[in-house]
């Protein structure tokens, strides 16, 4: 494992939510389907990452809709917990 990969895993995913159906995960655009919710799409992608890694995935989520940020830990089973 390279230092960059290790550092990225420690910092976790960088998520930006712009609207109810658009956002970015680590700079990659993600969209929700019509009548879908971007939160569900993002959590699904983060859960898939956790399953692939076999370990919980940390994420910093900046939500421009509400002007706030939260740090979450997303587990392979889809459960989440807020980090300090």
PDB file of C-alpha atoms in Angstrom:
ATOM      1  CA  UNK A   1       0.000   0.000   0.000  1.00  0.00           C
ATOM      2  CA  UNK A   2       1.368   3.395  -0.914  1.00  0.00           C
ATOM      3  CA  UNK A   3       1.544   6.339   1.435  1.00  0.00           C
ATOM      4  CA  UNK A   4      -1.051   8.187  -0.663  1.00  0.00           C
ATOM      5  CA  UNK A   5      -3.500   5.287  -0.489  1.00  0.00           C
ATOM      6  CA  UNK A   6      -2.993   4.973   3.251  1.00  0.00           C
ATOM      7  CA  UNK A   7      -3.447   8.709   3.756  1.00  0.00           C
ATOM      8  CA  UNK A   8      -6.619   8.693   1.656  1.00  0.00           C
ATOM      9  CA  UNK A   9      -8.045   5.820   3.681  1.00  0.00           C
ATOM     10  CA  UNK A  10      -7.350   7.663   6.946  1.00  0.00           C
ATOM     11  CA  UNK A  11      -8.957  10.877   5.763  1.00  0.00           C
ATOM     12  CA  UNK A  12     -11.902   9.093   4.212  1.00  0.00           C
ATOM     13  CA  UNK A  13     -14.209  10.177   1.447  1.00  0.00           C
ATOM     14  CA  UNK A  14     -14.712  13.859   0.754  1.00  0.00           C
ATOM     15  CA  UNK A  15     -18.379  14.411  -0.065  1.00  0.00           C
ATOM     16  CA  UNK A  16     -20.079  17.608  -1.238  1.00  0.00           C
ATOM     17  CA  UNK A  17     -23.858  17.769  -1.638  1.00  0.00           C
ATOM     18  CA  UNK A  18     -25.155  20.595  -3.826  1.00  0.00           C
ATOM     19  CA  UNK A  19     -28.853  19.795  -4.257  1.00  0.00           C
ATOM     20  CA  UNK A  20     -31.391  17.030  -3.528  1.00  0.00           C
ATOM     21  CA  UNK A  21     -30.060  15.140  -6.557  1.00  0.00           C
ATOM     22  CA  UNK A  22     -26.444  16.201  -7.167  1.00  0.00           C
ATOM     23  CA  UNK A  23     -23.135  15.928  -5.378  1.00  0.00           C
ATOM     24  CA  UNK A  24     -19.491  14.879  -5.527  1.00  0.00           C
ATOM     25  CA  UNK A  25     -17.616  12.020  -3.878  1.00  0.00           C
ATOM     26  CA  UNK A  26     -13.870  12.603  -3.989  1.00  0.00           C
ATOM     27  CA  UNK A  27     -14.419  14.956  -6.928  1.00  0.00           C
ATOM     28  CA  UNK A  28     -16.496  12.465  -8.929  1.00  0.00           C
ATOM     29  CA  UNK A  29     -20.029  13.668  -9.778  1.00  0.00           C
ATOM     30  CA  UNK A  30     -22.925  11.586  -8.479  1.00  0.00           C
ATOM     31  CA  UNK A  31     -26.609  12.099  -9.162  1.00  0.00           C
ATOM     32  CA  UNK A  32     -29.835  10.691  -7.819  1.00  0.00           C
ATOM     33  CA  UNK A  33     -32.482   9.371 -10.200  1.00  0.00           C
ATOM     34  CA  UNK A  34     -35.681  11.388 -10.689  1.00  0.00           C
ATOM     35  CA  UNK A  35     -37.594  11.512  -7.398  1.00  0.00           C
ATOM     36  CA  UNK A  36     -34.568   9.926  -5.714  1.00  0.00           C
ATOM     37  CA  UNK A  37     -32.538  11.319  -2.832  1.00  0.00           C
ATOM     38  CA  UNK A  38     -28.827  12.127  -3.141  1.00  0.00           C
ATOM     39  CA  UNK A  39     -28.289  11.077   0.492  1.00  0.00           C
ATOM     40  CA  UNK A  40     -29.372   7.526  -0.308  1.00  0.00           C
ATOM     41  CA  UNK A  41     -27.103   7.410  -3.364  1.00  0.00           C
ATOM     42  CA  UNK A  42     -24.083   8.692  -1.418  1.00  0.00           C
ATOM     43  CA  UNK A  43     -24.614   6.320   1.499  1.00  0.00           C
ATOM     44  CA  UNK A  44     -25.007   3.416  -0.921  1.00  0.00           C
ATOM     45  CA  UNK A  45     -21.703   4.250  -2.630  1.00  0.00           C
ATOM     46  CA  UNK A  46     -19.925   4.616   0.715  1.00  0.00           C
ATOM     47  CA  UNK A  47     -21.391   1.308   1.896  1.00  0.00           C
ATOM     48  CA  UNK A  48     -20.076  -0.370  -1.268  1.00  0.00           C
ATOM     49  CA  UNK A  49     -16.615   1.045  -0.527  1.00  0.00           C
ATOM     50  CA  UNK A  50     -16.778  -0.302   3.010  1.00  0.00           C
ATOM     51  CA  UNK A  51     -17.803  -3.726   1.696  1.00  0.00           C
ATOM     52  CA  UNK A  52     -14.943  -3.733  -0.807  1.00  0.00           C
ATOM     53  CA  UNK A  53     -12.440  -2.716   1.894  1.00  0.00           C
ATOM     54  CA  UNK A  54     -13.949  -5.034   4.484  1.00  0.00           C
ATOM     55  CA  UNK A  55     -13.863  -2.183   6.982  1.00  0.00           C
ATOM     56  CA  UNK A  56     -15.851   0.939   7.876  1.00  0.00           C
ATOM     57  CA  UNK A  57     -15.334   3.945   5.608  1.00  0.00           C
ATOM     58  CA  UNK A  58     -15.009   7.434   7.152  1.00  0.00           C
ATOM     59  CA  UNK A  59     -16.475  10.373   5.264  1.00  0.00           C
ATOM     60  CA  UNK A  60     -16.607  14.127   5.645  1.00  0.00           C
ATOM     61  CA  UNK A  61     -19.902  15.296   4.193  1.00  0.00           C
ATOM     62  CA  UNK A  62     -20.338  18.988   3.368  1.00  0.00           C
ATOM     63  CA  UNK A  63     -23.971  19.753   2.607  1.00  0.00           C
ATOM     64  CA  UNK A  64     -24.405  23.053   0.809  1.00  0.00           C
ATOM     65  CA  UNK A  65     -28.185  22.728   1.081  1.00  0.00           C
ATOM     66  CA  UNK A  66     -27.966  23.332   4.824  1.00  0.00           C
ATOM     67  CA  UNK A  67     -24.554  24.929   5.157  1.00  0.00           C
ATOM     68  CA  UNK A  68     -23.242  22.232   7.480  1.00  0.00           C
ATOM     69  CA  UNK A  69     -20.715  19.437   7.633  1.00  0.00           C
ATOM     70  CA  UNK A  70     -20.697  16.077   9.373  1.00  0.00           C
ATOM     71  CA  UNK A  71     -18.167  13.273   9.759  1.00  0.00           C
ATOM     72  CA  UNK A  72     -19.641   9.796   9.416  1.00  0.00           C
ATOM     73  CA  UNK A  73     -18.349   6.271   9.617  1.00  0.00           C
ATOM     74  CA  UNK A  74     -20.206   4.015   7.153  1.00  0.00           C
ATOM     75  CA  UNK A  75     -20.068   0.306   7.949  1.00  0.00           C
ATOM     76  CA  UNK A  76     -20.210  -2.547   5.417  1.00  0.00           C
ATOM     77  CA  UNK A  77     -23.744  -3.421   6.629  1.00  0.00           C
ATOM     78  CA  UNK A  78     -24.930   0.112   5.788  1.00  0.00           C
ATOM     79  CA  UNK A  79     -25.192   1.369   9.338  1.00  0.00           C
ATOM     80  CA  UNK A  80     -23.635   4.739  10.120  1.00  0.00           C
ATOM     81  CA  UNK A  81     -22.285   6.528  13.137  1.00  0.00           C
ATOM     82  CA  UNK A  82     -21.338  10.147  13.633  1.00  0.00           C
ATOM     83  CA  UNK A  83     -17.677  10.861  14.333  1.00  0.00           C
ATOM     84  CA  UNK A  84     -16.471  13.772  16.451  1.00  0.00           C
TER      85      UNK A  84
END
